[in-house]
XYZ file of C-alpha atoms in Angstrom:
730
model
C 205.107 135.982 213.761
C 207.540 135.134 216.562
C 207.366 131.530 215.348
C 209.158 132.315 212.099
C 212.696 132.377 213.501
C 212.301 128.950 215.163
C 211.134 127.684 211.764
C 214.441 128.818 210.236
C 216.298 127.280 213.122
C 214.554 123.964 212.474
C 215.333 124.196 208.806
C 218.966 124.948 209.635
C 219.033 121.860 211.851
C 217.524 119.797 209.058
C 220.125 120.851 206.538
C 222.962 120.653 209.067
C 222.204 116.959 209.530
C 222.993 116.321 205.894
C 225.912 118.808 205.781
C 224.433 120.697 202.822
C 223.907 124.368 202.040
C 221.859 123.832 198.866
C 219.156 126.035 200.374
C 220.240 129.532 201.367
C 218.328 130.287 204.595
C 217.687 133.775 205.982
C 220.455 134.831 208.389
C 222.334 137.905 209.624
C 225.938 138.224 208.399
C 228.278 140.355 210.482
C 230.891 142.205 208.352
C 233.618 144.573 209.446
C 237.284 145.340 209.417
C 239.732 143.643 211.795
C 239.344 144.885 215.425
C 236.209 146.866 214.598
C 234.279 145.275 217.513
C 232.314 142.513 215.758
C 233.005 139.890 218.402
C 232.039 142.337 221.203
C 228.711 143.009 219.481
C 227.995 139.294 219.298
C 228.943 138.684 222.934
C 226.699 141.601 224.008
C 223.802 140.050 222.056
C 224.356 136.642 223.749
C 225.195 138.181 227.147
C 228.150 135.864 227.791
C 231.885 135.754 227.096
C 232.358 132.842 224.621
C 234.496 134.149 221.708
C 238.331 133.926 221.503
C 240.040 137.250 222.085
C 243.520 138.578 221.325
C 245.544 140.911 219.141
C 245.439 140.771 215.340
C 243.048 138.477 213.460
C 241.202 136.196 215.913
C 238.128 135.098 213.954
C 239.688 132.886 211.289
C 236.705 130.691 210.404
C 233.048 131.606 209.789
C 230.991 131.062 212.933
C 227.296 130.294 212.370
C 225.678 131.290 215.685
C 222.073 130.243 216.360
C 220.607 131.943 219.443
C 217.546 130.082 220.634
C 215.297 131.571 223.258
C 214.060 129.065 225.833
C 211.545 129.289 228.627
C 213.216 130.157 231.954
C 211.654 127.087 233.541
C 213.163 124.753 230.898
C 216.485 123.992 232.576
C 216.794 120.256 232.017
C 218.713 118.750 229.077
C 220.254 115.369 228.303
C 223.983 114.777 227.926
C 225.814 113.105 225.077
C 225.720 109.666 226.624
C 221.956 109.761 226.978
C 222.158 109.016 230.730
C 223.386 112.120 232.600
C 220.879 114.841 233.237
C 222.378 118.363 233.290
C 220.759 121.255 235.143
C 221.661 124.585 233.571
C 220.106 127.935 232.740
C 222.124 128.373 229.534
C 224.120 125.940 227.459
C 225.709 125.580 224.068
C 226.141 122.800 221.526
C 228.419 122.421 218.496
C 227.461 120.561 215.329
C 230.831 118.869 215.040
C 230.670 117.461 218.564
C 227.230 116.012 217.958
C 225.073 116.129 221.067
C 227.747 117.130 223.645
C 226.463 119.800 225.962
C 228.587 122.781 227.031
C 227.426 124.594 230.156
C 230.704 126.409 230.742
C 231.146 129.187 228.224
C 234.912 129.122 228.735
C 234.804 125.586 227.301
C 232.898 126.912 224.316
C 235.621 129.517 223.754
C 238.327 126.841 223.966
C 236.451 124.545 221.583
C 236.126 127.338 219.037
C 239.849 128.051 219.355
C 240.811 124.351 219.068
C 238.524 123.722 216.098
C 239.864 126.814 214.362
C 243.480 125.691 214.932
C 242.648 122.213 213.747
C 241.378 123.438 210.319
C 243.240 126.738 209.860
C 246.465 126.117 211.723
C 247.773 127.983 214.732
C 249.608 130.806 212.966
C 246.945 133.238 211.713
C 245.742 131.075 208.774
C 242.075 131.181 207.693
C 239.603 128.493 206.588
C 236.285 128.695 204.776
C 234.661 125.759 206.645
C 232.135 127.141 209.121
C 231.752 126.298 212.784
C 228.125 125.772 213.802
C 227.222 126.726 217.382
C 223.837 126.825 219.068
C 223.291 128.777 222.292
C 220.165 128.137 224.322
C 219.307 130.865 226.818
C 216.296 132.622 228.268
C 218.151 135.941 227.907
C 218.518 135.879 224.106
C 216.173 136.552 221.255
C 215.811 134.112 218.385
C 218.527 135.122 215.933
C 220.875 133.410 213.457
C 224.138 135.286 212.856
C 227.303 134.531 210.966
C 230.558 136.015 212.288
C 233.179 136.314 209.564
C 236.956 137.081 209.634
C 237.705 140.821 209.686
C 238.861 142.577 206.576
C 242.646 143.030 206.612
C 245.299 144.465 204.335
C 248.663 142.899 205.268
C 249.420 139.167 205.541
C 250.878 137.986 208.857
C 252.012 134.550 210.111
C 251.005 131.737 207.766
C 248.623 133.906 205.853
C 249.174 133.943 202.078
C 250.037 137.170 200.327
C 246.541 137.393 198.836
C 244.858 137.170 202.276
C 242.906 140.357 201.587
C 241.368 138.855 198.440
C 240.590 135.562 200.139
C 238.785 137.192 203.072
C 236.944 139.488 200.698
C 235.777 136.540 198.569
C 234.608 134.691 201.651
C 232.566 137.665 202.837
C 231.033 138.196 199.378
C 230.046 134.522 199.316
C 227.916 135.010 202.412
C 226.469 138.499 201.835
C 225.616 137.728 198.176
C 222.886 135.438 199.483
C 219.713 137.419 198.796
C 218.143 135.899 201.933
C 220.751 137.409 204.244
C 220.733 140.635 206.248
C 224.081 142.468 206.264
C 225.225 143.839 209.626
C 227.972 146.306 208.683
C 230.129 147.073 211.747
C 232.254 150.263 211.814
C 234.204 151.796 214.661
C 233.109 155.352 215.611
C 236.705 156.543 215.954
C 237.295 155.996 212.228
C 235.982 157.915 209.266
C 232.693 156.291 208.223
C 233.337 157.286 204.632
C 236.243 154.803 204.590
C 234.154 151.933 205.963
C 235.081 148.725 204.057
C 232.020 146.948 205.464
C 229.613 149.536 203.977
C 231.521 149.468 200.698
C 231.120 145.670 200.363
C 227.466 145.865 201.405
C 226.788 148.463 198.754
C 228.321 146.187 196.060
C 225.769 143.356 196.694
C 222.929 145.476 198.039
C 222.974 148.744 196.108
C 219.427 149.621 197.209
C 220.277 149.096 200.883
C 217.138 147.001 201.450
C 218.978 144.431 203.631
C 221.864 146.459 205.160
C 221.942 147.635 208.799
C 224.909 149.678 210.087
C 226.340 149.367 213.650
C 228.654 152.036 215.055
C 230.872 150.647 217.837
C 233.233 152.251 220.331
C 231.169 155.451 220.763
C 233.035 156.096 224.010
C 236.415 156.220 222.260
C 235.699 159.244 220.064
C 237.985 162.226 220.466
C 237.066 164.793 223.037
C 234.835 167.483 221.586
C 233.371 165.238 218.935
C 230.214 163.156 218.843
C 228.428 160.719 216.510
C 225.108 162.526 216.220
C 225.448 163.226 212.504
C 226.512 159.621 211.886
C 223.709 158.066 213.970
C 221.111 160.297 212.325
C 222.315 159.205 208.861
C 223.464 162.622 207.760
C 226.959 161.389 206.798
C 226.033 158.197 205.037
C 222.368 157.225 204.967
C 221.534 153.563 205.560
C 217.993 152.463 204.690
C 217.503 149.991 207.581
C 219.100 152.403 210.031
C 222.300 153.051 212.016
C 222.610 151.920 215.635
C 225.378 152.867 218.014
C 226.741 150.657 220.809
C 229.407 150.858 223.454
C 231.777 147.960 223.793
C 233.742 146.775 226.822
C 237.277 147.967 226.895
C 240.217 145.563 226.928
C 240.604 146.336 230.660
C 237.015 145.299 231.241
C 237.634 142.079 229.383
C 240.774 141.328 231.278
C 238.994 142.043 234.594
C 236.124 139.811 233.415
C 233.515 142.508 233.758
C 230.010 141.049 233.423
C 228.232 141.855 230.187
C 225.084 142.665 232.120
C 227.049 145.403 233.948
C 228.537 146.562 230.618
C 225.114 146.873 229.087
C 223.912 148.873 232.100
C 226.884 151.181 231.815
C 226.220 151.453 228.064
C 222.714 152.652 228.730
C 223.942 155.241 231.225
C 226.599 156.514 228.764
C 224.068 156.884 225.964
C 221.648 158.722 228.264
C 224.379 161.183 229.289
C 226.008 161.676 225.892
C 223.115 161.219 223.476
C 219.913 161.758 225.491
C 217.760 162.382 222.393
C 219.032 159.154 220.687
C 219.428 156.881 223.701
C 216.192 154.993 223.132
C 217.217 154.129 219.505
C 220.738 152.931 220.254
C 222.449 150.371 222.477
C 222.776 146.557 222.535
C 219.210 145.846 223.673
C 217.719 147.995 220.934
C 220.056 146.331 218.439
C 218.886 142.857 219.468
C 215.220 143.784 219.111
C 215.802 145.497 215.790
C 217.692 142.467 214.451
C 214.945 140.181 215.679
C 212.250 142.301 214.006
C 214.222 142.627 210.773
C 214.937 138.929 210.601
C 211.342 137.984 211.191
C 210.055 140.357 208.484
C 212.830 139.126 206.158
C 211.857 135.505 206.797
C 208.224 136.372 206.091
C 209.244 137.841 202.745
C 211.553 134.953 201.870
C 209.407 132.070 203.034
C 207.216 131.691 199.885
C 210.277 131.647 197.653
C 211.979 129.309 200.091
C 209.016 126.962 199.845
C 209.299 126.916 196.063
C 213.018 126.352 196.201
C 212.620 123.432 198.626
C 209.999 121.819 196.376
C 212.192 122.159 193.280
C 215.220 120.687 195.065
C 213.057 117.843 196.401
C 211.950 117.000 192.867
C 215.578 117.058 191.608
C 216.792 114.714 194.364
C 213.875 112.375 193.694
C 215.057 112.087 190.087
C 218.635 111.626 191.201
C 217.651 108.894 193.646
C 215.640 107.166 190.911
C 218.652 107.179 188.645
C 220.665 105.301 191.318
C 218.106 102.500 191.288
C 216.308 100.682 194.016
C 217.923 97.923 196.112
C 218.019 94.679 194.154
C 215.506 92.050 195.184
C 215.491 89.505 192.309
C 219.125 89.435 191.236
C 218.658 86.907 188.417
C 215.992 89.000 186.766
C 218.020 92.171 187.299
C 221.100 90.627 185.644
C 219.070 89.580 182.587
C 217.524 93.029 182.324
C 220.916 94.757 182.459
C 222.385 92.409 179.824
C 219.430 92.869 177.510
C 219.477 96.654 177.927
C 223.215 96.797 177.156
C 222.909 94.616 174.051
C 220.030 96.668 172.749
C 221.881 99.929 173.438
C 224.991 98.557 171.630
C 223.049 97.562 168.551
C 221.096 100.846 168.594
C 224.384 102.813 168.599
C 225.517 100.953 165.486
C 222.144 101.357 163.761
C 221.862 105.029 164.712
C 218.613 104.620 166.663
C 220.054 105.302 170.098
C 218.159 107.665 172.438
C 221.074 109.882 173.406
C 222.675 110.754 170.075
C 226.201 112.111 170.365
C 226.550 115.630 168.936
C 230.195 116.362 169.590
C 231.702 113.572 167.490
C 230.863 110.676 165.162
C 230.333 107.363 166.918
C 228.909 103.931 166.275
C 227.493 103.214 162.854
C 228.106 106.758 161.603
C 231.829 106.391 162.314
C 231.930 102.982 160.584
C 230.273 104.543 157.521
C 232.877 107.313 157.579
C 235.664 104.727 157.756
C 234.256 102.868 154.758
C 233.536 105.748 152.419
C 235.885 108.489 153.576
C 238.965 106.967 155.143
C 239.156 103.721 153.222
C 237.746 105.225 150.029
C 240.146 108.161 149.930
C 243.062 105.880 150.717
C 242.305 103.627 147.749
C 241.666 106.603 145.462
C 245.066 107.995 146.499
C 246.930 104.882 145.309
C 248.653 105.602 141.977
C 248.004 102.685 139.553
C 251.564 102.999 138.281
C 253.143 103.927 141.619
C 256.537 102.320 142.118
C 256.782 101.198 138.443
C 259.748 102.661 136.615
C 260.109 102.539 132.870
C 263.179 100.383 133.238
C 261.163 97.896 135.371
C 258.499 97.580 132.682
C 261.111 97.275 129.893
C 263.034 94.664 131.886
C 259.826 92.646 132.558
C 258.983 92.692 128.795
C 262.500 91.460 127.845
C 262.506 88.746 130.515
C 259.180 87.479 129.329
C 260.305 87.097 125.688
C 263.180 84.759 126.275
C 265.995 84.444 123.716
C 263.840 85.520 120.785
C 262.679 89.050 120.051
C 258.904 89.366 120.505
C 256.547 90.445 117.764
C 253.929 91.279 120.336
C 253.906 92.598 123.903
C 254.010 89.430 126.060
C 251.056 88.732 128.350
C 253.315 87.363 131.094
C 254.924 90.737 131.666
C 251.520 92.437 131.952
C 250.259 89.859 134.513
C 253.503 90.037 136.509
C 253.339 93.857 136.762
C 249.598 94.179 137.372
C 249.709 91.637 140.238
C 252.463 93.648 141.799
C 250.186 96.696 141.773
C 247.123 94.797 143.009
C 249.000 93.599 146.104
C 249.250 97.208 147.205
C 245.481 97.133 147.931
C 245.860 94.539 150.687
C 247.418 96.746 153.368
C 244.744 99.555 153.375
C 242.033 96.890 153.288
C 243.398 95.253 156.461
C 243.770 98.675 158.034
C 240.071 99.316 157.346
C 239.222 96.129 159.287
C 241.386 97.363 162.170
C 239.677 100.763 162.306
C 236.194 99.222 162.366
C 237.288 96.830 165.111
C 238.581 99.751 167.189
C 235.314 101.651 166.752
C 233.193 98.647 167.836
C 235.421 98.398 170.915
C 234.851 102.103 171.576
C 231.086 101.740 171.328
C 231.147 99.886 174.633
C 231.917 103.147 176.469
C 228.912 104.862 174.826
C 226.595 102.106 176.122
C 227.565 102.309 179.801
C 224.101 102.445 181.357
C 223.452 103.741 184.879
C 222.861 100.150 186.033
C 226.260 99.080 184.804
C 227.941 101.988 186.588
C 226.121 100.899 189.682
C 227.736 97.416 189.426
C 231.387 97.936 188.440
C 232.293 94.274 188.470
C 229.471 93.454 186.076
C 230.623 96.300 183.820
C 234.155 94.928 183.728
C 232.868 91.420 182.817
C 230.636 92.815 180.062
C 233.560 94.671 178.548
C 235.653 91.509 178.700
C 232.990 89.449 176.932
C 232.443 91.973 174.144
C 236.174 92.452 173.695
C 236.711 88.730 173.437
C 233.883 88.401 170.864
C 235.378 91.151 168.742
C 238.857 89.657 169.044
C 237.585 86.222 167.926
C 235.981 87.695 164.807
C 239.059 89.686 163.814
C 241.101 86.797 162.298
C 238.064 85.579 160.300
C 237.428 89.058 158.885
C 241.107 89.600 158.093
C 241.247 86.259 156.362
C 238.243 87.107 154.197
C 239.725 90.468 153.183
C 243.028 88.769 152.338
C 241.058 86.247 150.233
C 239.353 89.075 148.327
C 242.696 90.400 147.278
C 243.991 86.881 146.645
C 240.953 86.215 144.372
C 241.923 89.179 142.238
C 245.494 87.949 142.066
C 244.491 84.369 141.219
C 243.057 85.142 137.826
C 243.700 88.145 135.587
C 240.579 88.324 133.526
C 241.575 90.045 130.290
C 238.123 89.320 128.901
C 236.551 91.576 131.482
C 233.975 93.769 129.728
C 235.531 96.943 131.173
C 239.100 96.104 130.211
C 241.057 97.204 127.036
C 238.112 98.753 125.205
C 237.924 100.869 122.096
C 239.214 103.859 123.965
C 242.514 102.124 124.481
C 242.764 101.138 120.797
C 241.837 104.663 119.650
C 244.530 106.085 121.891
C 247.057 103.776 120.282
C 245.890 104.719 116.776
C 246.229 108.370 117.607
C 249.757 107.745 118.731
C 250.531 105.954 115.476
C 249.219 108.818 113.408
C 251.302 111.319 115.313
C 254.420 109.222 114.711
C 253.561 108.870 111.012
C 253.114 112.599 110.520
C 256.434 113.226 112.279
C 258.300 110.714 110.086
C 256.555 111.924 106.911
C 257.534 115.500 107.544
C 261.132 114.455 107.929
C 261.321 112.429 104.675
C 258.944 114.108 102.169
C 258.352 117.785 101.408
C 254.791 118.960 101.631
C 254.657 119.642 97.848
C 255.364 115.954 97.123
C 252.084 114.853 98.612
C 249.993 116.545 95.924
C 247.022 114.578 94.688
C 246.384 114.031 91.022
C 243.176 115.938 90.283
C 242.161 113.511 87.545
C 242.656 110.232 89.349
C 242.202 111.523 92.865
C 245.214 109.355 93.876
C 248.367 110.262 95.749
C 251.544 110.134 93.780
C 254.288 107.549 94.068
C 256.150 109.426 96.785
C 253.082 109.222 99.068
C 252.712 105.502 98.466
C 256.387 105.032 99.295
C 255.941 106.809 102.580
C 252.951 104.576 103.431
C 254.937 101.472 102.666
C 257.874 102.736 104.789
C 255.571 103.421 107.674
C 253.977 100.043 107.384
C 257.290 98.287 107.450
C 258.278 100.194 110.556
C 255.120 99.124 112.363
C 253.363 102.563 112.128
C 249.867 102.748 110.734
C 249.242 105.385 108.170
C 246.690 108.081 108.751
C 243.119 107.464 107.725
C 243.281 109.674 104.578
C 246.379 107.887 103.392
C 244.872 104.484 104.008
C 241.787 105.308 102.027
C 243.736 106.963 99.224
C 246.125 104.047 98.875
C 243.318 101.565 98.990
C 245.133 99.423 101.539
C 243.412 98.027 104.621
C 245.695 98.956 107.487
C 245.467 97.268 110.864
C 245.972 98.762 114.312
C 249.591 97.708 114.277
C 251.554 94.532 114.360
C 252.787 95.298 117.858
C 249.239 95.204 119.369
C 248.695 91.678 120.685
C 245.677 89.663 119.607
C 244.359 89.406 123.202
C 244.095 93.164 123.179
C 242.600 93.499 119.711
C 239.938 90.951 120.575
C 238.768 92.757 123.703
C 235.664 94.931 123.791
C 233.781 97.059 126.357
C 233.062 100.606 127.343
C 235.514 101.499 130.159
C 237.502 104.665 130.128
C 241.296 104.538 130.272
C 243.342 107.197 132.026
C 246.339 108.674 130.236
C 249.756 107.365 131.327
C 252.864 109.408 131.282
C 255.094 108.646 128.350
C 258.468 107.183 128.997
C 261.516 109.263 128.409
C 265.140 108.453 128.668
C 266.184 105.197 130.248
C 267.767 106.011 133.608
C 271.206 105.028 134.688
C 272.162 101.431 134.189
C 271.403 99.339 137.281
C 273.977 97.084 138.878
C 275.320 94.730 136.199
C 275.573 91.000 136.498
C 278.540 89.023 135.247
C 277.927 86.694 132.321
C 279.086 83.161 132.785
C 282.842 82.836 132.325
C 284.295 80.405 129.809
C 286.694 77.880 131.203
C 290.163 78.882 129.957
C 291.385 75.282 129.911
C 288.679 74.110 127.539
C 287.863 77.174 125.459
C 290.783 79.474 125.818
C 290.415 83.165 126.430
C 286.947 84.683 127.109
C 286.498 87.118 124.315
C 282.920 88.180 125.275
C 282.569 91.305 127.415
C 280.139 91.548 130.357
C 276.602 91.961 129.019
C 274.469 94.541 131.001
C 270.819 93.817 131.822
C 269.711 96.998 130.068
C 271.382 99.327 127.633
C 273.307 102.322 128.830
C 271.615 105.704 129.066
C 269.921 106.396 125.814
C 266.605 107.450 124.406
C 264.121 104.632 123.951
C 263.465 103.484 120.462
C 260.058 103.952 118.873
C 259.269 100.282 119.373
C 260.373 100.215 123.008
C 258.420 103.354 123.817
C 255.298 101.873 122.275
C 255.650 98.649 124.247
C 256.088 100.482 127.527
C 253.091 102.705 126.826
C 250.893 99.728 126.031
C 251.851 97.983 129.269
C 251.220 101.154 131.305
C 247.812 101.689 129.766
C 246.814 98.095 130.283
C 247.986 98.036 133.912
C 246.119 101.249 134.639
C 242.945 99.979 133.021
C 242.952 96.702 134.854
C 244.062 98.178 138.209
C 241.101 100.589 138.186
C 238.751 97.661 137.713
C 240.262 95.736 140.630
C 240.372 98.777 142.868
C 236.668 99.371 142.262
C 235.921 95.751 143.160
C 237.970 95.915 146.382
C 236.445 99.269 147.370
C 233.022 97.659 147.114
C 233.657 94.168 148.509
C 235.827 94.924 151.572
C 233.159 96.948 153.443
C 230.615 94.260 152.654
C 232.895 91.562 154.032
C 233.564 93.583 157.205
C 229.841 94.154 157.728
C 229.042 90.491 157.291
C 231.882 88.846 159.183
C 232.367 91.393 161.969
C 229.624 94.024 162.486
C 226.486 92.060 161.747
C 227.820 88.891 163.389
C 228.545 90.758 166.651
C 225.101 92.381 166.601
C 223.366 89.050 166.040
C 225.287 87.105 168.709
C 226.058 89.754 171.362
C 223.164 89.055 173.710
C 223.452 85.282 173.528
C 227.191 85.553 174.130
C 226.653 87.781 177.213
C 223.975 85.483 178.635
C 226.126 82.426 178.010
C 229.230 83.845 179.678
C 227.659 85.909 182.521
C 224.322 84.360 183.470
C 225.602 81.756 185.915
C 223.980 81.176 189.238
C 227.202 81.030 191.210
C 228.436 84.365 189.735
C 225.269 86.456 190.090
C 225.963 87.545 193.680
C 229.493 88.649 192.740
C 228.502 90.469 189.568
C 225.719 92.448 191.247
C 227.842 93.658 194.127
C 227.251 97.406 194.250
C 230.095 99.879 194.392
C 230.669 101.662 197.733
C 230.652 105.013 195.922
C 227.225 104.386 194.522
C 225.874 103.161 197.820
C 227.181 106.317 199.515
C 225.653 108.576 196.857
C 222.268 106.856 197.225
C 222.472 107.193 200.972
C 223.339 110.913 200.756
C 220.528 111.500 198.231
C 218.036 109.695 200.477
C 219.046 111.778 203.480
C 218.902 114.999 201.473
C 215.497 114.080 200.099
C 214.188 113.341 203.578
C 215.551 116.661 204.828
C 213.907 118.586 201.995
C 210.595 116.815 202.535
C 210.806 117.594 206.257
C 211.625 121.219 205.503
C 208.709 121.452 203.105
C 206.425 120.023 205.788
C 207.681 122.567 208.359
C 207.107 125.490 205.997
C 203.681 124.217 205.104
C 202.697 124.071 208.778
C 203.778 127.655 209.368
C 201.940 128.876 206.235
C 198.784 127.181 207.485
C 198.945 129.058 210.788
C 198.843 132.398 208.899
C 201.498 133.867 211.144
C 202.021 136.780 208.822
């Protein structure tokens, strides 16, 4: 089982080469308050002075210390230059200095100090980046320890105000690793119940299955007191045990007292002060206990570690596969990438893409939404009579009649006004084209395959080609949409089967009957409309009312028409081109006109030359009358025009709402889908440009290299674990 710790050291070396901590290896984490004696414990375990010393916080970066036991006869090692042979009993090596060998432990101390100052500054700052140090010696046992900054309360120097929280978080990061053993260091001259190290250990290891307590400075306890109760676990029990050690004093350190002499003095002190507990305390017993605990802990963690390594190896294999293999046949690779992009682009539009977006609409679904929600709602929100005032309609009717009063509503006024309303459909139609164009441009980002990310220059050229293709189709599509509106403006089809149907005529008749009843009630008392019971005819007064109504252009009600025996028509003011229409469309109700608004700016009538005609006796004639209520005839004319405009506008709006999406699909969407691949091949597949287009990004190359190194490290780690498992060391 002694071979287990070297296995972990090998694994640590493997992962150190790739600079990764994705696998949490078993290790011993040293935790304690500032100046509790952590550094002295580590130096006693190594047997050499190699850690920086001083007042206040000294350990300001995590130190990962790998102690590797070597055979006493193995004293030869190779220097960094590969030429010099160094003879030494003990030596050290840092990860950041590569293969440089340190035989002088004072140089190791200086390098730790310099590297700490380089990353954490020289004024008490801390840094989370660890320093990795290996010490090879025949005097040490195989151990891996992590020395962390001591817990502190007050910020000094360059330390931030939250230094206590930062150090605490750093410690928790290491001891939360379930594969770590917690070495909680507490000074004997303090109350163990206030130990911050044991408190933190209890937070992450409430069962105490991986916590070992070390009591330092036993020789500094007050006279008349001892640590028997503490060492026996009567004060605070610790499952893995409590071990007491005696550190060198500051005078011993200043006088460079050898650690071997200090360990001998420690054994003598324990034998004198704690004879019954001497064999279960001291530095040597601590080293053996840590070695035994670490080996058993590795044995327990190794199966899970093997599983973790295999899982990570599979993940990095998939990651490496996603980066793609080095390109051999660049021509074939370029064609494959172009074909794959074109297929992905078309699939996004058709809704058959593999990775369907769930957070937002995209591709064909968004185009459908633009057609039927955005564009449809916009057209439905356009008021058929929006922007038309009663005075505008009345003015158009008058201008269309010329110098003679019209018997019928002129067709010219209807066409003039309805064309004005139809033109309002052009702007939202062109906006619909713009929205679809923007969405097809946005689809490019959804089709960025891994291969295209691998070749950024190719990706840029593909985007340029697709953008140019869309831009070229935009004028053609806009022109077609403008033509659709122009077609509706070119010919007002009053014979359209859905225009001016019976519903319109019935509405006009109802209006006539209401006007007739109103006028009849004003002129004739109700008793005068009695019917002769013998002849079943209305009397002369009723006939007079019917004649009066007829002369005023109002059709009599149905009962009066039948009783009088006269065949009334719809009304002389209804034009023949309306009365001759037929169909089954429904007409919306228009608001009736009220009072004519204020007179618009007047124009001056031509002046008569005073020399030829004398004084001008004609006043200025306004375009419209002054404010007044519309006459019955004017109101009817305005209502007819409004109803006709509304009826015809709804027909045209329905046509535009149906034809514009079809035009966009034909001239833009479908055209791009059909010609995308050929356009990409024609613009990009050129022999002289292939090398440039398939130049891989440095970022992607580095990521592939890192993934390859990590995969090799994981495979090597898996092989090492498998070899140990086959030897049945446990």
